[in-house]
Coordinates of C-alpha atoms and ligand atoms in Angstrom, one line a residue:
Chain A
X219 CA 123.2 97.9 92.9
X220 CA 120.9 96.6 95.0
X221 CA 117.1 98.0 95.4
X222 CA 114.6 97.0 98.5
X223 CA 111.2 95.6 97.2
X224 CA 109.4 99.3 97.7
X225 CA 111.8 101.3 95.4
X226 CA 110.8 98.0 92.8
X227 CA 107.2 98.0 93.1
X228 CA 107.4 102.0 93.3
X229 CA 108.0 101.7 89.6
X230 CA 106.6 98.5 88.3
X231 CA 104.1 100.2 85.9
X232 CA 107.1 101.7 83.9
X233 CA 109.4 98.4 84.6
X234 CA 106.9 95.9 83.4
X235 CA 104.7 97.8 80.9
X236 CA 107.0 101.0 79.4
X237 CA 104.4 103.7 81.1
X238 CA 105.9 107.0 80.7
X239 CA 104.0 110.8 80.9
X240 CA 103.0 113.2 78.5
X241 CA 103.0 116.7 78.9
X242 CA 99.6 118.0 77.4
X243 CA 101.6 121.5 77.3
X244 CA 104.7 121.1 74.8
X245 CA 103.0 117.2 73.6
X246 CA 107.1 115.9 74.5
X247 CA 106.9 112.3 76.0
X248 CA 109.0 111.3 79.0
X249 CA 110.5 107.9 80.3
X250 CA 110.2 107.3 82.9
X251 CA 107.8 109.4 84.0
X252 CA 108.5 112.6 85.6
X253 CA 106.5 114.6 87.8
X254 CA 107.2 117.9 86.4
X255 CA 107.9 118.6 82.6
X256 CA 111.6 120.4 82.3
X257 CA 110.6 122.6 79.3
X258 CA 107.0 123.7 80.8
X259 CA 108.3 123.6 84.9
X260 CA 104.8 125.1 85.8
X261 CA 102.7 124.8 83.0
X262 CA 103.5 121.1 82.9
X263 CA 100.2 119.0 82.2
X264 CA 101.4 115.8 82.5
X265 CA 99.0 112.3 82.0
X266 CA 100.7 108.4 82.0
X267 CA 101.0 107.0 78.8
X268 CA 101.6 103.6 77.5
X269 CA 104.7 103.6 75.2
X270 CA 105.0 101.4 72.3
X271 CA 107.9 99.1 73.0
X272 CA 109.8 100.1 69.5
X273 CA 113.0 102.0 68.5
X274 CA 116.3 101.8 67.0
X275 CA 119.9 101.7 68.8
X276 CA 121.1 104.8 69.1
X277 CA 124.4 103.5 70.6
X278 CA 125.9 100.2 72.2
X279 CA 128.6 98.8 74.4
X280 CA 129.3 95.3 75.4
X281 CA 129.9 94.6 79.0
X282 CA 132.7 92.8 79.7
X283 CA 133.3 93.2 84.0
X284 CA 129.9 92.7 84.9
X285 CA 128.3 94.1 88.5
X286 CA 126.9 92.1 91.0
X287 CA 123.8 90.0 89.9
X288 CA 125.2 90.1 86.0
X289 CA 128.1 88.1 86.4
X290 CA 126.5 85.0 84.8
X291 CA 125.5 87.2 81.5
X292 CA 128.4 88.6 80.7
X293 CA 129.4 89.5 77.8
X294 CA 125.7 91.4 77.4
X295 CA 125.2 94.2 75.2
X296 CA 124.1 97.1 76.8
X297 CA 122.1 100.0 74.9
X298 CA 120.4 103.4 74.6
X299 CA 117.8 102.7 72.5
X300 CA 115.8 106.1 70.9
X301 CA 111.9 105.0 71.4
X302 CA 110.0 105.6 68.5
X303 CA 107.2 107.8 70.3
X304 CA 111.1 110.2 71.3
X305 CA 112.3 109.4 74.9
X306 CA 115.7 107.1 75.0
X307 CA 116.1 104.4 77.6
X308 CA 119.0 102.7 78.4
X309 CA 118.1 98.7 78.2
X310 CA 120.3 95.2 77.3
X311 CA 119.6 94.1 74.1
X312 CA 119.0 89.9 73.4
X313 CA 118.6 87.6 71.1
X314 CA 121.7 88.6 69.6
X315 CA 125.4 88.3 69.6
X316 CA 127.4 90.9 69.9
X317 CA 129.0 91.3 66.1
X318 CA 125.9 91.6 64.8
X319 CA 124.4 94.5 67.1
X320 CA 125.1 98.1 65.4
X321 CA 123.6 101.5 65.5
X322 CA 120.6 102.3 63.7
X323 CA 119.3 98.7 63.8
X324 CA 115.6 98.4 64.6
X325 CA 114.6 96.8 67.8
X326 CA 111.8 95.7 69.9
X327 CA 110.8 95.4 73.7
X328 CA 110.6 92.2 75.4
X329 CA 109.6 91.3 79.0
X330 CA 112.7 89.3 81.0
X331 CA 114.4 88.6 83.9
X332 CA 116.7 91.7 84.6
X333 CA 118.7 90.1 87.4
X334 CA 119.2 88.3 90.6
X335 CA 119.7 89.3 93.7
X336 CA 122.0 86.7 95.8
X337 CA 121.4 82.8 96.4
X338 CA 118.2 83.9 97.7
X339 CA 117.3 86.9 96.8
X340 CA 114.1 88.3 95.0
X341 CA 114.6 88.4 91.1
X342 CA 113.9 91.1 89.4
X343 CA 112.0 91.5 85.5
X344 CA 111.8 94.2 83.4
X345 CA 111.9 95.2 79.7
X346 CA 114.8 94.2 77.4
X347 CA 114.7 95.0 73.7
X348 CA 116.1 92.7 70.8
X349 CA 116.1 92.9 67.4
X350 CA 112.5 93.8 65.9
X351 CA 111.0 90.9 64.5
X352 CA 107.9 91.8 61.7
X353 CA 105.8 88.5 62.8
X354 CA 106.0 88.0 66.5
X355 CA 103.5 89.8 69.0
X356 CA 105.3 92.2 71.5
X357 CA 105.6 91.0 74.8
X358 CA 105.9 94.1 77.1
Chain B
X235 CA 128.3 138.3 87.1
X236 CA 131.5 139.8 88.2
X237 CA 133.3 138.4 90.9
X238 CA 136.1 139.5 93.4
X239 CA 139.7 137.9 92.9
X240 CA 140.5 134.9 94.8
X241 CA 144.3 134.3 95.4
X242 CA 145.4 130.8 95.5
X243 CA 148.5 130.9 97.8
X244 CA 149.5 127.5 98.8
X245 CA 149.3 123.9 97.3
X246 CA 149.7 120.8 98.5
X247 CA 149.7 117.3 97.1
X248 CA 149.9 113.3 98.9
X249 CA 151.3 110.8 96.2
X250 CA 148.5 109.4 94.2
X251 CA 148.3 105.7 93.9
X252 CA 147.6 102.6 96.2
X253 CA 148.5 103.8 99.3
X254 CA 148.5 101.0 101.8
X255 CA 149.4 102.2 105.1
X256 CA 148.0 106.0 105.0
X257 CA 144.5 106.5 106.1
X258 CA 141.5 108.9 104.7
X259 CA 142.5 111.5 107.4
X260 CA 146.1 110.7 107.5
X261 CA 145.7 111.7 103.8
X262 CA 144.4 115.1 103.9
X263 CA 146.9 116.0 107.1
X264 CA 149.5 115.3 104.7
X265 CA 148.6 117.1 101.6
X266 CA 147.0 119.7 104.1
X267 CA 150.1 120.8 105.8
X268 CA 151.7 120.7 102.4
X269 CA 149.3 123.5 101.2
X270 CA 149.6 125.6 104.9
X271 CA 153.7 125.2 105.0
X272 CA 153.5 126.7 100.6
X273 CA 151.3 129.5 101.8
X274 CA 153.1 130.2 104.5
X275 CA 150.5 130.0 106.7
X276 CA 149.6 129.1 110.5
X277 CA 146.2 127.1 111.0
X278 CA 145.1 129.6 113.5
X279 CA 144.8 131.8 110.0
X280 CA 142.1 129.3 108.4
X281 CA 138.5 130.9 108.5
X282 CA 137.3 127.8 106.9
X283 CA 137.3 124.2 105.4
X284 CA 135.7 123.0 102.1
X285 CA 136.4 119.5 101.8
X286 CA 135.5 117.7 98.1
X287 CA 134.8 113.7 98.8
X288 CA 132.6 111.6 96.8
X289 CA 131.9 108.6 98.7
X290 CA 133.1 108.3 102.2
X291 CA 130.4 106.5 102.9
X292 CA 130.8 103.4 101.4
X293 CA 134.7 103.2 100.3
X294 CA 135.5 103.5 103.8
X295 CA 131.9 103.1 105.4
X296 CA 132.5 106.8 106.8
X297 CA 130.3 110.0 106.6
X298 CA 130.6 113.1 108.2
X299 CA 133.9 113.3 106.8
X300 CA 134.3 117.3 107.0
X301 CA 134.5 116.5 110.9
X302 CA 137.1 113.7 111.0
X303 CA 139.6 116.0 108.7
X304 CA 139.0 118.8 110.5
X305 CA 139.5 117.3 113.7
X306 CA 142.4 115.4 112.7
X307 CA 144.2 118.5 111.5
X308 CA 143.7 120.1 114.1
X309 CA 142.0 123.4 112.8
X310 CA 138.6 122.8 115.0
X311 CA 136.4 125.2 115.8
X312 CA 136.5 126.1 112.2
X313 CA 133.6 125.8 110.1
X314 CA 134.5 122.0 107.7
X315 CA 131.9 121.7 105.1
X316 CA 132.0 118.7 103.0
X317 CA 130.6 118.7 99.0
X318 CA 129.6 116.2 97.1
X319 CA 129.1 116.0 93.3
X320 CA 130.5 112.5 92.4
X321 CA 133.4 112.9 90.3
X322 CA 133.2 116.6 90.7
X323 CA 133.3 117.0 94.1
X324 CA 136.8 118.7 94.1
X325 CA 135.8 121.1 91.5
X326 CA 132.6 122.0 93.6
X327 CA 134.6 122.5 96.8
X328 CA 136.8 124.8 95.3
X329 CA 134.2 126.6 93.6
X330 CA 132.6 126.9 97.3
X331 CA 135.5 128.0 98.7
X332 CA 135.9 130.6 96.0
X333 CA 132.4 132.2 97.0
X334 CA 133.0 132.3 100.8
X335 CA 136.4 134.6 99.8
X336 CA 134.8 136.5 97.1
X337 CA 131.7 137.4 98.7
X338 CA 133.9 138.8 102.2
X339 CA 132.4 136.1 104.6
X340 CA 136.1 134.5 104.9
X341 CA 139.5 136.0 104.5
X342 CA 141.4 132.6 104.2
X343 CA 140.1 129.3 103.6
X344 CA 141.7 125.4 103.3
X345 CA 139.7 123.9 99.8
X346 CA 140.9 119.6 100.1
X347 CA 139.8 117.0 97.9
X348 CA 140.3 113.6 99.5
X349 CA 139.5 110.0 98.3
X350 CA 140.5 106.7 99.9
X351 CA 139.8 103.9 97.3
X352 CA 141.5 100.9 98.1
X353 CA 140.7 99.7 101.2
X354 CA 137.4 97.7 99.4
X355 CA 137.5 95.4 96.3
X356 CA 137.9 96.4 92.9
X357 CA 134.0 95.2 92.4
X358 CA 132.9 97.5 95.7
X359 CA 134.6 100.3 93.5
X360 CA 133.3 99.6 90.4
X361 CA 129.6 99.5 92.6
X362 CA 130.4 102.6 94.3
X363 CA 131.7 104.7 91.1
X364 CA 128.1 103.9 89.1
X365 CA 126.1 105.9 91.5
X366 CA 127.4 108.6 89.6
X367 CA 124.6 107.1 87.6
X368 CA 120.8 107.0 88.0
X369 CA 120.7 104.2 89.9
X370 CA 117.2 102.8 88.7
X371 CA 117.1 103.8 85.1
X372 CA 120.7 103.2 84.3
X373 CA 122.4 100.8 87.0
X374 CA 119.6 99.0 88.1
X375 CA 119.5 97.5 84.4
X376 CA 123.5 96.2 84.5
X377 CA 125.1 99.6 83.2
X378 CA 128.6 100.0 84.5
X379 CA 130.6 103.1 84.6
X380 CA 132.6 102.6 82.0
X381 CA 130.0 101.5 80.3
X382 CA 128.4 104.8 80.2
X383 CA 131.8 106.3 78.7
X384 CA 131.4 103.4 76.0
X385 CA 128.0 104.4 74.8
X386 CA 129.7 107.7 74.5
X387 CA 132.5 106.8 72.8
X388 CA 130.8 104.5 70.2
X389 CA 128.2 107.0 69.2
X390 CA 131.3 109.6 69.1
X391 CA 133.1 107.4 66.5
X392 CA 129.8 107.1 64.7
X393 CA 128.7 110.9 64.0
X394 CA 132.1 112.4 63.6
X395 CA 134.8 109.4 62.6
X396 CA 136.8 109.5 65.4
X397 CA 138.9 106.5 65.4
X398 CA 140.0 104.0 67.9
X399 CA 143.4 105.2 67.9
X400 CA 142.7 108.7 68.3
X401 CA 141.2 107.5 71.7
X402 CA 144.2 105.9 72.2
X403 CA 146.1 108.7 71.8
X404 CA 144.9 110.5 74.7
X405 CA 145.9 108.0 77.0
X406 CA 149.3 107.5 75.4
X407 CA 149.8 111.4 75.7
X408 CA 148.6 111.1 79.1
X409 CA 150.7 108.8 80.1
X410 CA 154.3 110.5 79.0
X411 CA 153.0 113.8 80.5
X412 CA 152.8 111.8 84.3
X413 CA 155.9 110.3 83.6
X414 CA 157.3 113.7 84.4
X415 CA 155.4 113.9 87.4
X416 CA 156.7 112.8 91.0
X417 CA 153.1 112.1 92.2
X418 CA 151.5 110.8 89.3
X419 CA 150.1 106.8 90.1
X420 CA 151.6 105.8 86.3
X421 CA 154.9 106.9 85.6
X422 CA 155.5 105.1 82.7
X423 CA 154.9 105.6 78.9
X424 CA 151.6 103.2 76.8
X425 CA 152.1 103.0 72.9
X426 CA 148.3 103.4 70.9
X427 CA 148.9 99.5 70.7
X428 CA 149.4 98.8 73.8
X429 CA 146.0 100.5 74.9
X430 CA 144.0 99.1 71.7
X431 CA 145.7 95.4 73.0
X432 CA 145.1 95.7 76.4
X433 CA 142.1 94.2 78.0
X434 CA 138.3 95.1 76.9
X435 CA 136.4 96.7 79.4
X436 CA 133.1 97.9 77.7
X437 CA 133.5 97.7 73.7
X438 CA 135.0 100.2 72.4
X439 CA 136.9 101.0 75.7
X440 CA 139.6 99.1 76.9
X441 CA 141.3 99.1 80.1
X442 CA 144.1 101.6 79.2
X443 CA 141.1 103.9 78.1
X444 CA 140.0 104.0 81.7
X445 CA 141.5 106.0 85.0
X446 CA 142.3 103.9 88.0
X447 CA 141.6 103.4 91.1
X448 CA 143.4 105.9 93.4
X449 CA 144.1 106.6 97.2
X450 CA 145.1 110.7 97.3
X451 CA 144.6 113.8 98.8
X452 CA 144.8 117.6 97.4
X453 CA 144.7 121.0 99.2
X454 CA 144.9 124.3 97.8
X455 CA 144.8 127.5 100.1
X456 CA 142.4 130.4 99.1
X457 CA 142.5 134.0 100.2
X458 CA 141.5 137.6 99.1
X459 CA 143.9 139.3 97.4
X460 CA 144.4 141.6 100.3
X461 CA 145.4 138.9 102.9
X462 CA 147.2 137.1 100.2
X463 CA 149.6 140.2 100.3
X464 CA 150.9 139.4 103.9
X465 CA 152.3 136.1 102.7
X466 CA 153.3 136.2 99.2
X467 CA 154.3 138.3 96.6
X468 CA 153.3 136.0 93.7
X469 CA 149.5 134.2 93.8
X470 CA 148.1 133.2 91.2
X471 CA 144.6 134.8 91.1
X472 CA 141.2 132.1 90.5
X473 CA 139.4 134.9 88.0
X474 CA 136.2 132.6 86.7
X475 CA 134.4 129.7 88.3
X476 CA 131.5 128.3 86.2
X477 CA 129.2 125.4 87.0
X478 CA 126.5 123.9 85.5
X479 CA 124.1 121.0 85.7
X480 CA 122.7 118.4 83.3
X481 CA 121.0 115.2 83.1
X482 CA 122.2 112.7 85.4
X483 CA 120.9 109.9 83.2
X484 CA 122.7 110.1 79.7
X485 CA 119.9 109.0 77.7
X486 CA 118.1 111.8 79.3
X487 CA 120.8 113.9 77.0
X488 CA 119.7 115.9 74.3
X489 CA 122.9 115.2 72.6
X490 CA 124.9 112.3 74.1
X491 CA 127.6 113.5 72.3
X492 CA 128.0 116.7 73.6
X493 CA 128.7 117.6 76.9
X494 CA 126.1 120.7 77.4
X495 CA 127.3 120.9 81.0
X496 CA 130.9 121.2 80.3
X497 CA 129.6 123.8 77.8
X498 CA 127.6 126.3 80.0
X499 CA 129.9 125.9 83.1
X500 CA 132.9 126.9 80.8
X501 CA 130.8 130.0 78.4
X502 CA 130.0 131.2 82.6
X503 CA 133.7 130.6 83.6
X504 CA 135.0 132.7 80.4
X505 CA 132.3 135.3 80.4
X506 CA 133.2 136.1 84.3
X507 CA 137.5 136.0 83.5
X508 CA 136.9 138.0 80.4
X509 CA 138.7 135.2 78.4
X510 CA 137.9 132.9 75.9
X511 CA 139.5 129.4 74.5
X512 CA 142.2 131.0 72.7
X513 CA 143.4 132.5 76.4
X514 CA 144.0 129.4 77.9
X515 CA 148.1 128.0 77.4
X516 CA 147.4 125.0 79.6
X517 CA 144.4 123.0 80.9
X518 CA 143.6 120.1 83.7
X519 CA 140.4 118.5 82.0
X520 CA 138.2 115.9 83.2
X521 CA 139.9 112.5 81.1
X522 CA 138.0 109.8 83.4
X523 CA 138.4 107.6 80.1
X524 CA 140.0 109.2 76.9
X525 CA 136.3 110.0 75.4
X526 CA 136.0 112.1 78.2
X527 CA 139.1 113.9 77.4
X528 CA 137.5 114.4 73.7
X529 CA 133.7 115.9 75.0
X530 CA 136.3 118.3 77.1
X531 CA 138.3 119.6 75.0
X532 CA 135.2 120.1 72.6
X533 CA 132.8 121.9 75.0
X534 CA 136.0 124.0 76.8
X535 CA 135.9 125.5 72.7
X536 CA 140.0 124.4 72.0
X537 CA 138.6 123.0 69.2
X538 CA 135.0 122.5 67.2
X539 CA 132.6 120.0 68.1
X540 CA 133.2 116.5 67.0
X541 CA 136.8 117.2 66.3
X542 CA 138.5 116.3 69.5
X543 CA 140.1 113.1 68.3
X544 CA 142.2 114.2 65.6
X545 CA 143.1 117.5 67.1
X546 CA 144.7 114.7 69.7
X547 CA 146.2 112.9 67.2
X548 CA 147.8 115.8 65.7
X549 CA 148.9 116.8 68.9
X550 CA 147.7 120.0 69.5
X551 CA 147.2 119.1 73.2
X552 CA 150.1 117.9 74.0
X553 CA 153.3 119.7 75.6
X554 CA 154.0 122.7 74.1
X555 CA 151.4 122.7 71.3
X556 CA 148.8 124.7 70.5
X557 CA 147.2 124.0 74.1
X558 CA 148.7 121.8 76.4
X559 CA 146.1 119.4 78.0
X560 CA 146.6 117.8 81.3
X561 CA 149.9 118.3 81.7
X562 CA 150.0 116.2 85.1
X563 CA 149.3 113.3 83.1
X564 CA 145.5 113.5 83.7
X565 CA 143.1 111.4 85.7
X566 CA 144.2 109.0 83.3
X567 CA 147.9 108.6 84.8
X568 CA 148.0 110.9 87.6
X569 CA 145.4 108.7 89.2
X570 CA 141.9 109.6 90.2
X571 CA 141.1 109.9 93.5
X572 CA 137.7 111.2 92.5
X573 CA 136.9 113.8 95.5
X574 CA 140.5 114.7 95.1
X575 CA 140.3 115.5 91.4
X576 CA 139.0 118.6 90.8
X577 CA 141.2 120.1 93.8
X578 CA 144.3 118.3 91.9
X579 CA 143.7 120.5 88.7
X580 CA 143.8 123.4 90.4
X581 CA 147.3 122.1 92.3
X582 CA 148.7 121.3 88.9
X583 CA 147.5 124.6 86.9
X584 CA 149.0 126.8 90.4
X585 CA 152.1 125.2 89.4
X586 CA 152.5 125.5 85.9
X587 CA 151.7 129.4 86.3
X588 CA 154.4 130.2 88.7
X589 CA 156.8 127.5 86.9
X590 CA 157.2 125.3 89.2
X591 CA 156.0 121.9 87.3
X592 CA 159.5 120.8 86.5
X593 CA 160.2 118.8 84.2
X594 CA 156.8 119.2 82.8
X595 CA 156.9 122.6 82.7
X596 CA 155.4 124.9 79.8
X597 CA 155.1 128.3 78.9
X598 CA 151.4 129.7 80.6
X599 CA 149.9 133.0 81.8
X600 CA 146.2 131.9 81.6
X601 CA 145.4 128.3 83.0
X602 CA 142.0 126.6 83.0
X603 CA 140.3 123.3 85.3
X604 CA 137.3 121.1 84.6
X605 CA 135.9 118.8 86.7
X606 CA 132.8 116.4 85.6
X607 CA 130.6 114.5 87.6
X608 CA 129.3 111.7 86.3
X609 CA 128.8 111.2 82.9
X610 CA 128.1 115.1 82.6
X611 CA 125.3 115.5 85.3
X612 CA 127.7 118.0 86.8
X613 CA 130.5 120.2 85.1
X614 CA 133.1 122.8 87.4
X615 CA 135.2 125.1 85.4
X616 CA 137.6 127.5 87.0
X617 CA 140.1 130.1 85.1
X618 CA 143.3 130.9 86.6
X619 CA 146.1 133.6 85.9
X620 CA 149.1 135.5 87.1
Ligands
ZN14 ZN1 105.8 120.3 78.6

């Protein structure tokens, strides 16, 4: 797809830094953030929180057709990976082939380029998550 | 919640498939007057129009589509109302069609489902199909469509052993069902090596897992039982609609497994009919990509949760077993026009209650659609009988 600079930068705090909400109500955790809390609808008491950029795959694919402004990465794995703080996010996974991805496997965020946007075009950054790695500092 | 009968007394279907020289409109008129010449009908009888289309707007860089068809038909000044719900925008406009006759506001109404697919790329497609998706969260990242189904069917594999070929054996099932059927896009049969051989798509899917890209049209005509009386002597009566919403964004999903939409649209559909699973002798389901196919079957209750794939493989779903599952050869082989869908399943199940499905034919009194949107955001289920 393609997305103007406003709908970007609308969401840049989430894209760049994993900020989701927290309802104060029921204490579940959302990403991205919500404005309304499904299970508390009213009584939602909801405050930005920073997530901790670590999980495990939950599930995985490997995209083979790639859209526009992914062709040049293909094959890339893609992911829902299950935060360990409760919300999943889909997100690629890097630094790492993909026979040796698998569910359960414990990964880590990372800041990257997401994808291009024509010749031209703005390019666009965002988390990706690879496998966790005990000595390195996180990047997002 | 009790509802009024609905007869459905007139179907009509285009060909499904790459079709070159017909037009969006020129697609409707044709399945349209196929569905008014089967009820019997004159268009000066049509109250209203419910038209299912999911994206007029950039396959053929046209909106205000309930206008065009209308227009083109020529049934104007009657009210054209077009829904959309992604993939289940069929199954929506029948289910809106059904509320205008149950709840006395029309006495006969024209439900179409129209797509026109073709006359873009193959990479505008695949662009336009993934805003089923949430675009920011899901797309925005380099998720495809049949990616999503992937996810799906990987973490299916993983919590309840389903096996690649049990996949396959939806589509290969699929497949010799729409080999018996005139309009079906793929006539022709797969083997479960052929569709673990052909081409991968998004590991595990491959491209024999996934439903095509389709031009077609569908029409069904809807009227209260009492008006259905003045032109036939045989309807087949709609007797539950159920529809329910989920996340649009899979992750979002409590269980990505399990298709909680497909679940409360079909426990509504049943509770209103007065039926249950074990009614049903024959079913159009939502088999986008044969996971899909495997969530349906599970939610609808044919089977338990998790055990879709070797139910398949036993075949329990095919002809003539204990449930016979997309009999017109599914999304998978019929084609997928995806506005025309859900309107389709209700075509195919008319037919196979009044025996009429030829060669395909099996023995039903209770029939049974679902439509999905998505990968689950949106689930229609309707329950037909005698
Ligand atoms: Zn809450």
């Amino acid at each position: 797809m393609t997305m103007g600079a406003p709908r970007f930068w609308r969401k840049t705090q989430s894209r760049y830094n994993l900020y989701g909400v927290k309802c104060k109500s029921c204490n579940a955790t959302y990403f991205p953030p919500r404005k309304i809390c499904p299970s508390c609808r009213r009584a939602s008491k909801l405050e930005d929180v920073k997530l901790t950029p670590k999980g495990e795959v939950l599930t995985y694919t490997v995209i083979r057709s790639a859209p526009e402004g992914f062709e040049r990465q293909t094959p890339y794995i893609m992911a829902i990976v299950k935060l360990d703080e409760g919300p999943m996010v889909t997100t690629q996974i890097v630094d790492c082939e993909p026979d040796e991805v698998e569910i359960g496997m414990a990964v880590e965020g990372v800041f990257r380029k997401i994808r291009e946007s024509g010749k031209d075009g703005p390019i666009y950054y965002g988390f990706k998550f690879r496998p966790a790695r005990a000595d390195k500092d996180l990047a997002v | 919640m009790k509802m009024n009968k609905v007869a459905v007394i007139g179907v009509g279907l285009t060909k499904f498939g790459e079709l070159w020289d017909q037009s969006f409109s020129d697609l409707f008129v044709e399945a349209g007057a196929n569905a008014i010449v089967d009820a019997g009908i004159d268009g000066k009888d049509i109250d209203a129009i419910y038209l299912g289309n999911m994206s007029g707007g950039r396959f053929i860089e046209q909106e205000h589509m309930a206008s065009l068809i209308s227009d083109q038909a020529g049934l104007n000044p009657a009210p054209a109302t077009r829904i959309e719900a992604a993939c289940a925008s069929g199954g929506l406009a029948v289910r809106q069609g059904v509320i205008a006759v149950a709840s006395g506001m029309h006495d006969v109404v024209v439900v179409g489902g129209v797509e026109k697919m073709t006359d873009i790329t193959s990479e505008r497609v695949t662009q336009t199909l993934i805003t089923a998706a949430d675009q920011e969260w899901e797309a925005f990242l380099g998720m495809t469509f049949p990616g999503v189904y992937a996810l799906i069917a990987r973490r299916h594999m993983h919590e309840f052993g389903t096996t690649r070929e049990q996949l396959a054996a939806v589509s290969v099932k699929n497949h010799a069902n729409a080999k018996d059927n005139p309009h079906a896009q793929f006539r022709f049969d797969v083997t479960v090596e052929q569709v673990l051989g052909s081409t991968m798509v998004a590991d595990p899917l491959t491209l024999l897992d996934c439903s095509p890209i389709t031009d077609g049209a569908a029409c069904i005509v809807l009227a209260s039982p009492e008006k259905a009386k003045e032109f036939t002597d045989s309807p087949v009566y709609i007797t539950g609609a159920g529809q329910a919403t989920s996340t649009i964004a899979l992750h979002d999903r409590e269980r990505i497994t399990v298709s909680d939409a497909t679940i409360n649209a079909a426990k509504a559909a049943y509770k209103m009919a007065g039926k249950g699973p074990e009614d049903i002798d024959v079913a159009e389901v939502h088999d986008c990509f044969t996971i899909a196919e495997l969530l349906a079957i599970e939610g609808l209750g044919f089977c338990e949760i998790g055990e879709g794939g070797p139910f398949t493989e036993e075949g329990s779903t095919a002809r003539g077993g204990k449930i016979s599952v997309n009999t017109s050869g599914g999304l998978k082989a019929k084609g997928h026009p995806v506005g025309a869908t859900g309107v389709a399943q209700v075509v195919e199940v008319v037919l196979q209650l009044r025996g009429e499905a030829g060669k395909r034919q099996v023995d039903a009194d209770v029939g049974l659609t679902h439509n999905v949107g998505g990968s689950g955001g949106t689930a229609a289920v309707h329950i037909l009988e005698k």
